Structure formats: structure tokens, C-alpha cells
Amino acid sequence: MPAPDLPPIVQLAVPFFIGSILLELTIAGLKGGARYESRDMITSLLMGVGNLIIGLLAGGAIYGVLSFFHGFAPIQLGEQSWGWAPWVFVLCFVADDLRYYWYHRVAHEIRWFWASHVNHHSSQHYNLSTALRQTWSYELTLGFIFRIPLVLVGFDPLMVAFVGGINLIYQFWIHTELIDRMPAWFEAVFNTPSHHRVHHAVNPRYLDANYAGTLIIWDRMFGTFVPELASEPPRYGLTTQLGTFHLLRVAFHELVALVRDASQPGLSPRQRLGYIFGPPGWSHDGSRKTAAQMKADWVRRHPEDAGLPGLPPLPALPVR
Amino acid sequence: MAIPLPILLGLIVVGIAGAVLFTHLLGWSAPARIADAQAALDRFQLDYPEAEPVRSWVAADGSAALLQLSEDIGLVIVLGDRTVVRRLGPGALASVRTDPTHTHLQLRDPGFPRASLPLADSDEREAWLAELSPCVQVVPA
């Protein structure tokens, strides 16, 4: 069955993105509830434009790579008479959402991928423009390799790209402080503004949590779900905030730091690999802190919080 | 079904310009201001909870603050309507340059390349320059 002419949905969503940002600005201006800052917003929007351009330029090459691997699939669903049926799209969407969860988790837990994904987290604001602050180095850091299993099990690369676009568009609206909570059944199943505010927060209890794209069930299944607490408002951005709005620095600061760290003289090969594939914050001399260490530090200072969602238990006392 | 490229580009340019102008008109281009030494310390301790400064300086315009810690220097800088902090230890700075009104720090941090401190008082400036000098990277001969 020939592939249908799938629309470039991310491009088509651009007017919706712009209109929604203007609407959020208007509501925030009238009623408050969301915070914008002009230079922060320009940075976010231009990062989004850059991401769109790089995606257009590199899309063909990535499609080629995925098509190559798709050739090894035992069954090519797109070739079947039912291969483009709506239920195949739904199945592909769910499978891709699971792919997104793991890509996203790895992008927070391995510095190589974090060096790209950090772009999206580099604003201290959380509004709809933050959603468009997208990476410029996704292709360079090979983030697309997480899509290979989908084409290997038979999903057509075009369908994988299409549902990935839907997932990206879904995630746009959750970048807002204007919406407090959705209905309980929705919060239980889907990623929401509340869940995603936690993901963007740097409060120790919120670090490395809520990796979901569309379905929050993956975080609940894999133990990374942390609820937003009214008693602890999220602080957004990075644990070491950026001190610049310069686009190239926003885009590549972590890659530059990674290369600098891994190439410093006097390190063992294992230490160099630690700077590349260890968690963000790992250092050979212990001079920096990973998210796990920040959580442990928090529990040491606030033992009453030990074992709460997002925080470890108190360290065991030495037996005498 | 794609949006023609010239129309897409036009939408993006007009959309970004409109949103930024709107934000500016709403007054959301005003910088943050560090009110006093306590505010600087409160912000610094969000990132470094155990920091206990022995001395501090806050710019008269509230754009920056320095905290002298037991071993390092704490830097608090306004960026837009937020603040950013760094702990400056040995080698954290590539250079320090002064002019009559400002002290310019060039950091070795790709995500925070430079900071300008309105250290106008010459005695104050000299005192802080002395504190900052161990932070300047020593380039081997």
C-alpha cells in the first residue's frame, strides 16, 4: 500500500504556536499567572526557528538512516494493505511515546545527550515560548538513534516521523503556568502542565522526574513520577543557570564544556569517558554534583523529607 | 498541504516581532534588581545552601553582587528579570579588566562568559580585585 501524503504537521502548527503565545501573553497581561521576559522569549523563539531549519536540512539524512534500518525489519507495515490504517498510527504513536520516554530519560542521565537536550531547559521561565526553545544539536548528538527500534519492528519511517511531530505538538501546551490542574483522570494518564512544571524544575526533589511526552503512565510505570507540591513551587531552568542570552552559547555551551572536560590533561581513559557518558554533574575529582548527590544533600539538610517522592531515604547509620 | 516557505517565514518574523513588542509594552523587559546583601545571599544560597559569606558588596544599581566566602568568591548577576550565580574558585576567571566605572570579569564558563560589575569606588574595587586575583587562570609559561 503506498504511503499517504502525510502533512508536515510541525510546520502547519507554527501559526497555532504563535497565536497561543500571543493569547498567553494577553491573559498574563490582564490577569497575571504567567511570567515572560522579552530577551528570554526572543532567545526561546529563535532557538525554535533554528531547530526548525536544522530539522528541515537534516530531515532527509535522518530519513535515509531510518529507511536503511527499516530494510532489516521482518515485516514492513507500510507495505501491508492495512499498514496505514488509523489503528496502526495509534499503535505507532504509543510505541513512539515510549521511545520518547526513554530517549528523554537518557537525555537527562547521560551527559552526551544532555549536552543537546539542555537547550530546552535553559530558560528560567516557564511559558509557551519555553516549549519552542529546542535543541540545535539533536542530529549531531545522534538523538534519532532511539527511533531505530521503531523502524526495526516494522513501522514506516514516515509514520514514525509523523507521530513524533504529533507528540512534539502535544507537548507545546503543557509549558504553561496558567493551568493549575486538569481533571484527575486526565492527570492520571496524560502529561499535563503540572507534571511538566516538575520536569522543568531545579528543586532537588523535582530533578530527573516526569520524562513523559504525552502519556505520564510511563513515569508511573518506571518509577520516575513526582507530583507537583503546592508547598514547593518549582524554580525553573538549570541547576547552574546560564548567564547569557547569546544563541550560540545557549545552543552549544554544554557541548563545549563536555569537550573541554574530557580533553583536559592528566585524566585516565575511564575518567574521560565519565565526562562524556556519565551523568551531568559527574566529575573525576568530585568537585561538582550530580542530581542524585543534590537530592542526597537535600535529605541531609531536610531529613523530614527523606523518602518522599523524588527524594532518597536517609542514609543508613553505620552499625557499631 | 505545506505552508509556502515565504508565508511561513513571514509568519515567523511577524509573530516573533509582535510577541516581543507586546512583551516589552507590558513592561516585561525591566531587569531584576538585587535589593541588598541579604537578597544576594538568599539567591546565592539557593544554589549553595551552605555558603556563609564574611563580606559582601551589592552594586548601587542592584545589577550585581559579590560575596566573599571562606575560600571562594560568590558572584550574583542580574540576567533579564532573573539572577544567575557562580562560585568563583581558582582558575574560574580568564581575565579581569577595569575601567573607571566597571570591573569586567571574563569567565572560563561557556554558559556564563562575562560579567560587568559597577565597582566605582576605587578602594572597594581594589579590595575586591585582591580577592578575585586567585580566581584568574594562570597560564603556564
GROMACS .gro file of C-alpha atoms in nm:
model
  461
    1MET     CA    1   0.000   0.000   0.000
    2PRO     CA    2   0.155   0.336  -0.097
    3ALA     CA    3   0.226   0.582   0.180
    4PRO     CA    4  -0.037   0.855   0.215
    5ASP     CA    5   0.068   1.216   0.168
    6LEU     CA    6   0.125   1.299   0.533
    7PRO     CA    7   0.118   1.674   0.611
    8PRO     CA    8   0.423   1.848   0.766
    9ILE     CA    9   0.233   1.896   1.089
   10VAL     CA   10   0.501   2.078   1.285
   11GLN     CA   11   0.520   2.342   1.010
   12LEU     CA   12   0.142   2.362   0.999
   13ALA     CA   13   0.136   2.414   1.376
   14VAL     CA   14   0.352   2.729   1.358
   15PRO     CA   15   0.052   2.969   1.334
   16PHE     CA   16  -0.106   2.785   1.629
   17PHE     CA   17   0.216   2.822   1.831
   18ILE     CA   18   0.237   3.196   1.762
   19GLY     CA   19  -0.132   3.256   1.827
   20SER     CA   20  -0.117   3.062   2.154
   21ILE     CA   21   0.183   3.259   2.278
   22LEU     CA   22   0.004   3.586   2.199
   23LEU     CA   23  -0.303   3.456   2.382
   24GLU     CA   24  -0.099   3.352   2.687
   25LEU     CA   25   0.073   3.692   2.687
   26THR     CA   26  -0.264   3.866   2.672
   27ILE     CA   27  -0.408   3.662   2.959
   28ALA     CA   28  -0.091   3.709   3.163
   29GLY     CA   29  -0.102   4.083   3.096
   30LEU     CA   30  -0.464   4.105   3.204
   31LYS     CA   31  -0.473   3.858   3.492
   32GLY     CA   32  -0.115   3.759   3.575
   33GLY     CA   33  -0.032   3.394   3.634
   34ALA     CA   34   0.246   3.362   3.377
   35ARG     CA   35   0.582   3.534   3.352
   36TYR     CA   36   0.757   3.645   3.036
   37GLU     CA   37   1.076   3.843   2.980
   38SER     CA   38   1.146   3.989   2.637
   39ARG     CA   39   1.506   3.874   2.582
   40ASP     CA   40   1.434   3.533   2.728
   41MET     CA   41   1.143   3.500   2.488
   42ILE     CA   42   1.342   3.611   2.183
   43THR     CA   43   1.605   3.351   2.274
   44SER     CA   44   1.345   3.077   2.307
   45LEU     CA   45   1.171   3.164   1.981
   46LEU     CA   46   1.493   3.190   1.782
   47MET     CA   47   1.609   2.856   1.924
   48GLY     CA   48   1.282   2.718   1.789
   49VAL     CA   49   1.340   2.871   1.446
   50GLY     CA   50   1.693   2.731   1.437
   51ASN     CA   51   1.564   2.388   1.534
   52LEU     CA   52   1.306   2.402   1.256
   53ILE     CA   53   1.568   2.498   0.996
   54ILE     CA   54   1.815   2.231   1.110
   55GLY     CA   55   1.533   1.976   1.110
   56LEU     CA   56   1.443   2.069   0.751
   57LEU     CA   57   1.805   2.047   0.641
   58ALA     CA   58   1.887   1.723   0.822
   59GLY     CA   59   1.549   1.555   0.785
   60GLY     CA   60   1.639   1.384   0.459
   61ALA     CA   61   1.957   1.233   0.601
   62ILE     CA   62   1.779   1.102   0.909
   63TYR     CA   63   1.501   0.962   0.693
   64GLY     CA   64   1.771   0.785   0.494
   65VAL     CA   65   1.926   0.632   0.807
   66LEU     CA   66   1.589   0.517   0.939
   67SER     CA   67   1.494   0.376   0.598
   68PHE     CA   68   1.820   0.181   0.592
   69PHE     CA   69   1.739   0.016   0.925
   70HIS     CA   70   1.376  -0.031   0.821
   71GLY     CA   71   1.508  -0.253   0.545
   72PHE     CA   72   1.602  -0.509   0.812
   73ALA     CA   73   1.251  -0.520   0.961
   74PRO     CA   74   1.093  -0.867   0.947
   75ILE     CA   75   0.768  -0.708   0.831
   76GLN     CA   76   0.733  -0.366   0.676
   77LEU     CA   77   0.396  -0.244   0.797
   78GLY     CA   78   0.374   0.031   0.536
   79GLU     CA   79   0.373  -0.234   0.264
   80GLN     CA   80   0.071  -0.415   0.408
   81SER     CA   81  -0.282  -0.342   0.288
   82TRP     CA   82  -0.369  -0.234   0.642
   83GLY     CA   83  -0.032  -0.068   0.707
   84TRP     CA   84  -0.164   0.289   0.712
   85ALA     CA   85  -0.487   0.217   0.898
   86PRO     CA   86  -0.573   0.455   1.186
   87TRP     CA   87  -0.508   0.185   1.447
   88VAL     CA   88  -0.153   0.141   1.314
   89PHE     CA   89  -0.099   0.515   1.361
   90VAL     CA   90  -0.230   0.485   1.719
   91LEU     CA   91  -0.004   0.187   1.789
   92CYS     CA   92   0.292   0.371   1.640
   93PHE     CA   93   0.209   0.680   1.846
   94VAL     CA   94   0.207   0.482   2.171
   95ALA     CA   95   0.527   0.300   2.078
   96ASP     CA   96   0.689   0.631   1.985
   97ASP     CA   97   0.576   0.785   2.313
   98LEU     CA   98   0.752   0.502   2.495
   99ARG     CA   99   1.056   0.570   2.275
  100TYR     CA  100   1.033   0.936   2.374
  101TYR     CA  101   1.022   0.849   2.743
  102TRP     CA  102   1.346   0.652   2.720
  103TYR     CA  103   1.520   0.899   2.492
  104HIS     CA  104   1.422   1.178   2.730
  105ARG     CA  105   1.534   0.988   3.037
  106VAL     CA  106   1.868   0.907   2.879
  107ALA     CA  107   1.897   1.271   2.770
  108HIS     CA  108   1.886   1.367   3.138
  109GLU     CA  109   2.102   1.087   3.271
  110ILE     CA  110   2.385   1.073   3.016
  111ARG     CA  111   2.580   1.391   2.957
  112TRP     CA  112   2.636   1.330   2.583
  113PHE     CA  113   2.264   1.351   2.516
  114TRP     CA  114   2.210   1.612   2.789
  115ALA     CA  115   2.454   1.839   2.605
  116SER     CA  116   2.185   1.866   2.339
  117HIS     CA  117   1.867   1.849   2.546
  118VAL     CA  118   1.998   2.110   2.793
  119ASN     CA  119   1.894   2.375   2.538
  120HIS     CA  120   1.529   2.310   2.614
  121HIS     CA  121   1.581   2.355   2.988
  122SER     CA  122   1.798   2.665   2.973
  123SER     CA  123   1.528   2.925   3.040
  124GLN     CA  124   1.446   3.034   3.394
  125HIS     CA  125   1.093   3.098   3.271
  126TYR     CA  126   0.817   2.850   3.205
  127ASN     CA  127   0.573   2.965   2.944
  128LEU     CA  128   0.462   2.867   2.595
  129SER     CA  129   0.771   3.025   2.440
  130THR     CA  130   0.985   2.789   2.651
  131ALA     CA  131   0.824   2.499   2.464
  132LEU     CA  132   0.984   2.628   2.144
  133ARG     CA  133   1.333   2.659   2.298
  134GLN     CA  134   1.452   2.349   2.117
  135THR     CA  135   1.793   2.197   2.063
  136TRP     CA  136   2.023   2.272   1.772
  137SER     CA  137   2.232   1.958   1.822
  138TYR     CA  138   1.982   1.672   1.827
  139GLU     CA  139   2.116   1.535   1.499
  140LEU     CA  140   2.480   1.598   1.595
  141THR     CA  141   2.444   1.402   1.919
  142LEU     CA  142   2.257   1.124   1.739
  143GLY     CA  143   1.936   1.151   1.940
  144PHE     CA  144   1.749   1.000   1.648
  145ILE     CA  145   1.905   0.658   1.709
  146PHE     CA  146   1.630   0.599   1.965
  147ARG     CA  147   1.387   0.582   1.672
  148ILE     CA  148   1.570   0.289   1.513
  149PRO     CA  149   1.387   0.022   1.719
  150LEU     CA  150   1.054   0.156   1.589
  151VAL     CA  151   1.150   0.114   1.224
  152LEU     CA  152   1.316  -0.221   1.301
  153VAL     CA  153   0.988  -0.360   1.436
  154GLY     CA  154   0.821  -0.252   1.113
  155PHE     CA  155   0.677   0.098   1.148
  156ASP     CA  156   0.737   0.304   0.836
  157PRO     CA  157   0.990   0.588   0.889
  158LEU     CA  158   0.735   0.839   0.754
  159MET     CA  159   0.480   0.728   1.011
  160VAL     CA  160   0.743   0.743   1.287
  161ALA     CA  161   0.830   1.100   1.188
  162PHE     CA  162   0.461   1.195   1.170
  163VAL     CA  163   0.366   1.064   1.513
  164GLY     CA  164   0.683   1.218   1.656
  165GLY     CA  165   0.557   1.552   1.525
  166ILE     CA  166   0.219   1.498   1.692
  167ASN     CA  167   0.398   1.422   2.019
  168LEU     CA  168   0.600   1.743   1.988
  169ILE     CA  169   0.286   1.946   1.924
  170TYR     CA  170   0.111   1.784   2.221
  171GLN     CA  171   0.396   1.890   2.445
  172PHE     CA  172   0.358   2.256   2.345
  173TRP     CA  173   0.051   2.337   2.553
  174ILE     CA  174   0.185   2.184   2.875
  175HIS     CA  175   0.452   2.456   2.902
  176THR     CA  176   0.236   2.698   3.094
  177GLU     CA  177   0.174   2.821   3.447
  178LEU     CA  178  -0.175   2.943   3.355
  179ILE     CA  179  -0.326   2.596   3.400
  180ASP     CA  180  -0.305   2.459   3.753
  181ARG     CA  181  -0.450   2.108   3.730
  182MET     CA  182  -0.651   1.916   3.471
  183PRO     CA  183  -0.929   1.674   3.578
  184ALA     CA  184  -0.795   1.388   3.792
  185TRP     CA  185  -0.848   1.120   3.526
  186PHE     CA  186  -0.651   1.331   3.278
  187GLU     CA  187  -0.369   1.393   3.525
  188ALA     CA  188  -0.353   1.016   3.584
  189VAL     CA  189  -0.300   0.927   3.218
  190PHE     CA  190  -0.163   1.224   3.030
  191ASN     CA  191   0.129   1.458   3.070
  192THR     CA  192  -0.004   1.791   3.193
  193PRO     CA  193   0.125   2.140   3.278
  194SER     CA  194   0.155   2.037   3.644
  195HIS     CA  195   0.356   1.722   3.566
  196HIS     CA  196   0.580   1.906   3.322
  197ARG     CA  197   0.644   2.200   3.555
  198VAL     CA  198   0.802   1.942   3.784
  199HIS     CA  199   1.016   1.821   3.495
  200HIS     CA  200   1.148   2.172   3.428
  201ALA     CA  201   1.216   2.249   3.793
  202VAL     CA  202   1.557   2.256   3.962
  203ASN     CA  203   1.432   2.197   4.317
  204PRO     CA  204   1.621   1.884   4.425
  205ARG     CA  205   1.304   1.677   4.476
  206TYR     CA  206   1.191   1.755   4.122
  207LEU     CA  207   1.519   1.675   3.943
  208ASP     CA  208   1.519   1.386   3.694
  209ALA     CA  209   1.145   1.327   3.709
  210ASN     CA  210   0.842   1.319   3.477
  211TYR     CA  211   1.010   1.235   3.147
  212ALA     CA  212   0.681   1.169   2.967
  213GLY     CA  213   0.597   1.307   2.627
  214THR     CA  214   0.222   1.255   2.601
  215LEU     CA  215   0.142   0.969   2.841
  216ILE     CA  216   0.251   1.012   3.203
  217ILE     CA  217   0.186   0.641   3.258
  218TRP     CA  218   0.546   0.565   3.159
  219ASP     CA  219   0.678   0.764   3.459
  220ARG     CA  220   0.430   0.591   3.687
  221MET     CA  221   0.538   0.251   3.547
  222PHE     CA  222   0.912   0.312   3.563
  223GLY     CA  223   0.921   0.492   3.898
  224THR     CA  224   1.016   0.842   3.785
  225PHE     CA  225   0.685   1.017   3.858
  226VAL     CA  226   0.696   1.303   4.109
  227PRO     CA  227   0.384   1.513   4.177
  228GLU     CA  228   0.392   1.890   4.196
  229LEU     CA  229   0.354   2.011   4.554
  230ALA     CA  230   0.169   2.331   4.636
  231SER     CA  231   0.413   2.373   4.924
  232GLU     CA  232   0.714   2.377   4.693
  233PRO     CA  233   0.671   2.594   4.383
  234PRO     CA  234   0.903   2.493   4.101
  235ARG     CA  235   1.209   2.703   4.024
  236TYR     CA  236   1.286   2.665   3.657
  237GLY     CA  237   1.595   2.628   3.444
  238LEU     CA  238   1.927   2.459   3.514
  239THR     CA  239   2.095   2.376   3.843
  240THR     CA  240   2.372   2.601   3.711
  241GLN     CA  241   2.178   2.873   3.531
  242LEU     CA  242   2.302   3.023   3.205
  243GLY     CA  243   2.450   3.370   3.228
  244THR     CA  244   2.389   3.469   2.868
  245PHE     CA  245   2.122   3.504   2.600
  246HIS     CA  246   2.376   3.454   2.320
  247LEU     CA  247   2.221   3.198   2.088
  248LEU     CA  248   2.538   3.007   2.003
  249ARG     CA  249   2.630   2.982   2.370
  250VAL     CA  250   2.279   2.870   2.462
  251ALA     CA  251   2.296   2.609   2.187
  252PHE     CA  252   2.645   2.472   2.239
  253HIS     CA  253   2.771   2.567   2.588
  254GLU     CA  254   2.736   2.218   2.729
  255LEU     CA  255   2.898   2.050   2.428
  256VAL     CA  256   3.191   2.291   2.458
  257ALA     CA  257   3.216   2.220   2.832
  258LEU     CA  258   3.196   1.846   2.770
  259VAL     CA  259   3.480   1.856   2.517
  260ARG     CA  260   3.686   2.077   2.748
  261ASP     CA  261   3.630   1.847   3.047
  262ALA     CA  262   3.701   1.526   2.858
  263SER     CA  263   4.015   1.659   2.694
  264GLN     CA  264   4.183   1.810   2.999
  265PRO     CA  265   4.530   1.672   3.057
  266GLY     CA  266   4.610   1.406   3.310
  267LEU     CA  267   4.287   1.206   3.302
  268SER     CA  268   4.259   0.832   3.263
  269PRO     CA  269   4.052   0.698   2.970
  270ARG     CA  270   3.784   0.594   3.218
  271GLN     CA  271   3.765   0.948   3.356
  272ARG     CA  272   3.737   1.093   3.006
  273LEU     CA  273   3.451   0.856   2.931
  274GLY     CA  274   3.293   0.958   3.261
  275TYR     CA  275   3.275   1.318   3.142
  276ILE     CA  276   3.107   1.207   2.818
  277PHE     CA  277   2.879   0.924   2.923
  278GLY     CA  278   2.845   0.979   3.297
  279PRO     CA  279   2.552   1.171   3.441
  280PRO     CA  280   2.552   1.551   3.412
  281GLY     CA  281   2.747   1.689   3.707
  282TRP     CA  282   2.984   1.395   3.727
  283SER     CA  283   3.348   1.496   3.779
  284HIS     CA  284   3.664   1.295   3.828
  285ASP     CA  285   3.756   1.491   4.143
  286GLY     CA  286   3.411   1.521   4.296
  287SER     CA  287   3.412   1.898   4.254
  288ARG     CA  288   3.061   1.900   4.101
  289LYS     CA  289   2.734   1.738   4.191
  290THR     CA  290   2.501   1.507   4.005
  291ALA     CA  291   2.125   1.522   4.054
  292ALA     CA  292   2.144   1.217   4.283
  293GLN     CA  293   2.402   1.393   4.500
  294MET     CA  294   2.189   1.709   4.514
  295LYS     CA  295   1.892   1.503   4.629
  296ALA     CA  296   2.106   1.333   4.895
  297ASP     CA  297   2.234   1.672   5.011
  298TRP     CA  298   1.876   1.796   5.041
  299VAL     CA  299   1.779   1.497   5.253
  300ARG     CA  300   2.078   1.553   5.479
  301ARG     CA  301   1.961   1.910   5.539
  302HIS     CA  302   1.590   1.818   5.549
  303PRO     CA  303   1.568   1.467   5.697
  304GLU     CA  304   1.191   1.510   5.737
  305ASP     CA  305   1.167   1.489   5.355
  306ALA     CA  306   1.357   1.158   5.330
  307GLY     CA  307   1.179   0.902   5.119
  308LEU     CA  308   0.919   1.142   4.982
  309PRO     CA  309   0.858   1.130   4.605
  310GLY     CA  310   1.172   1.238   4.424
  311LEU     CA  311   1.397   1.208   4.729
  312PRO     CA  312   1.606   0.919   4.862
  313PRO     CA  313   1.572   0.766   5.209
  314LEU     CA  314   1.804   0.875   5.486
  315PRO     CA  315   2.142   0.713   5.453
  316ALA     CA  316   2.177   0.416   5.689
  317LEU     CA  317   2.373   0.490   6.002
  318PRO     CA  318   2.691   0.289   6.042
  319VAL     CA  319   2.640  -0.017   6.263
  320ARG     CA  320   2.863  -0.008   6.569
  321MET     CA  321  -0.059   2.082   0.224
  322ALA     CA  322   0.257   2.260   0.344
  323ILE     CA  323   0.259   2.633   0.413
  324PRO     CA  324   0.454   2.805   0.132
  325LEU     CA  325   0.800   2.894   0.263
  326PRO     CA  326   0.772   3.274   0.212
  327ILE     CA  327   0.443   3.277   0.404
  328LEU     CA  328   0.588   3.057   0.680
  329LEU     CA  329   0.892   3.284   0.713
  330GLY     CA  330   0.672   3.593   0.715
  331LEU     CA  331   0.452   3.442   0.985
  332ILE     CA  332   0.755   3.358   1.198
  333VAL     CA  333   0.915   3.703   1.160
  334VAL     CA  334   0.592   3.894   1.224
  335GLY     CA  335   0.495   3.656   1.506
  336ILE     CA  336   0.825   3.687   1.689
  337ALA     CA  337   0.841   4.065   1.641
  338GLY     CA  338   0.483   4.106   1.757
  339ALA     CA  339   0.524   3.886   2.062
  340VAL     CA  340   0.847   4.060   2.167
  341LEU     CA  341   0.696   4.407   2.116
  342PHE     CA  342   0.389   4.303   2.314
  343THR     CA  343   0.609   4.169   2.596
  344HIS     CA  344   0.810   4.491   2.601
  345LEU     CA  345   0.496   4.705   2.607
  346LEU     CA  346   0.369   4.502   2.902
  347GLY     CA  347   0.679   4.617   3.090
  348TRP     CA  348   0.845   4.278   3.092
  349SER     CA  349   1.185   4.399   2.977
  350ALA     CA  350   1.268   4.557   3.311
  351PRO     CA  351   1.572   4.399   3.476
  352ALA     CA  352   1.566   4.239   3.817
  353ARG     CA  353   1.732   4.427   4.099
  354ILE     CA  354   1.931   4.282   4.387
  355ALA     CA  355   1.786   4.477   4.677
  356ASP     CA  356   2.058   4.429   4.936
  357ALA     CA  357   2.322   4.194   5.073
  358GLN     CA  358   2.062   3.967   5.228
  359ALA     CA  359   1.882   3.931   4.894
  360ALA     CA  360   2.213   3.845   4.727
  361LEU     CA  361   2.287   3.586   4.995
  362ASP     CA  362   1.937   3.437   4.975
  363ARG     CA  363   1.978   3.393   4.600
  364PHE     CA  364   2.329   3.250   4.634
  365GLN     CA  365   2.217   3.003   4.897
  366LEU     CA  366   1.953   2.863   4.665
  367ASP     CA  367   2.244   2.715   4.467
  368TYR     CA  368   2.495   2.685   4.751
  369PRO     CA  369   2.296   2.639   5.073
  370GLU     CA  370   2.599   2.612   5.296
  371ALA     CA  371   2.765   2.934   5.180
  372GLU     CA  372   2.843   3.174   5.464
  373PRO     CA  373   2.990   3.500   5.337
  374VAL     CA  374   3.220   3.703   5.555
  375ARG     CA  375   3.178   4.018   5.346
  376SER     CA  376   2.960   4.130   5.059
  377TRP     CA  377   2.914   4.407   4.807
  378VAL     CA  378   2.597   4.495   4.620
  379ALA     CA  379   2.601   4.731   4.324
  380ALA     CA  380   2.418   5.057   4.382
  381ASP     CA  381   2.202   4.986   4.077
  382GLY     CA  382   2.127   4.633   4.205
  383SER     CA  383   2.276   4.470   3.894
  384ALA     CA  384   2.541   4.259   4.068
  385ALA     CA  385   2.676   4.141   4.398
  386LEU     CA  386   2.993   3.979   4.527
  387LEU     CA  387   3.017   3.758   4.833
  388GLN     CA  388   3.346   3.680   4.996
  389LEU     CA  389   3.324   3.321   5.112
  390SER     CA  390   3.575   3.134   5.323
  391GLU     CA  391   3.761   3.002   5.019
  392ASP     CA  392   3.591   3.132   4.705
  393ILE     CA  393   3.406   3.436   4.575
  394GLY     CA  394   3.033   3.426   4.517
  395LEU     CA  395   2.905   3.615   4.214
  396VAL     CA  396   2.541   3.716   4.169
  397ILE     CA  397   2.446   3.884   3.841
  398VAL     CA  398   2.113   4.004   3.705
  399LEU     CA  399   2.013   3.847   3.374
  400GLY     CA  400   1.686   3.983   3.245
  401ASP     CA  401   1.432   3.964   3.524
  402ARG     CA  402   1.622   3.680   3.693
  403THR     CA  403   1.959   3.633   3.857
  404VAL     CA  404   2.245   3.395   3.797
  405VAL     CA  405   2.513   3.291   4.043
  406ARG     CA  406   2.856   3.139   4.017
  407ARG     CA  407   3.109   3.029   4.273
  408LEU     CA  408   3.448   3.157   4.158
  409GLY     CA  409   3.738   2.944   4.266
  410PRO     CA  410   4.097   2.925   4.145
  411GLY     CA  411   4.109   2.932   3.765
  412ALA     CA  412   3.744   3.031   3.720
  413LEU     CA  413   3.835   3.358   3.551
  414ALA     CA  414   4.026   3.404   3.228
  415SER     CA  415   4.086   3.771   3.296
  416VAL     CA  416   3.984   4.072   3.500
  417ARG     CA  417   3.985   4.418   3.342
  418THR     CA  418   3.889   4.750   3.491
  419ASP     CA  419   3.781   5.087   3.359
  420PRO     CA  420   3.681   5.394   3.560
  421THR     CA  421   3.328   5.270   3.620
  422HIS     CA  422   3.328   4.893   3.585
  423THR     CA  423   3.525   4.581   3.657
  424HIS     CA  424   3.490   4.330   3.376
  425LEU     CA  425   3.523   3.961   3.452
  426GLN     CA  426   3.583   3.712   3.174
  427LEU     CA  427   3.484   3.368   3.298
  428ARG     CA  428   3.606   3.035   3.167
  429ASP     CA  429   3.248   2.913   3.173
  430PRO     CA  430   3.095   2.863   2.823
  431GLY     CA  431   2.749   2.926   2.968
  432PHE     CA  432   2.845   3.246   3.151
  433PRO     CA  433   3.123   3.416   2.957
  434ARG     CA  434   3.143   3.760   3.116
  435ALA     CA  435   3.014   3.988   3.384
  436SER     CA  436   3.050   4.360   3.439
  437LEU     CA  437   3.047   4.489   3.794
  438PRO     CA  438   2.984   4.861   3.855
  439LEU     CA  439   3.258   4.881   4.118
  440ALA     CA  440   3.308   5.256   4.100
  441ASP     CA  441   3.464   5.320   4.440
  442SER     CA  442   3.837   5.277   4.395
  443ASP     CA  443   3.906   5.143   4.745
  444GLU     CA  444   3.624   4.894   4.716
  445ARG     CA  445   3.742   4.793   4.371
  446GLU     CA  446   4.100   4.737   4.483
  447ALA     CA  447   3.984   4.528   4.776
  448TRP     CA  448   3.772   4.304   4.555
  449LEU     CA  449   4.040   4.283   4.286
  450ALA     CA  450   4.270   4.142   4.551
  451GLU     CA  451   4.007   3.883   4.642
  452LEU     CA  452   3.945   3.799   4.276
  453SER     CA  453   4.308   3.763   4.175
  454PRO     CA  454   4.340   3.397   4.287
  455CYS     CA  455   4.046   3.319   4.058
  456VAL     CA  456   4.231   3.431   3.748
  457GLN     CA  457   4.357   3.142   3.545
  458VAL     CA  458   4.733   3.112   3.548
  459VAL     CA  459   4.854   3.024   3.200
  460PRO     CA  460   5.168   2.809   3.219
  461ALA     CA  461   5.468   2.969   3.054
   0.00000   0.00000   0.00000
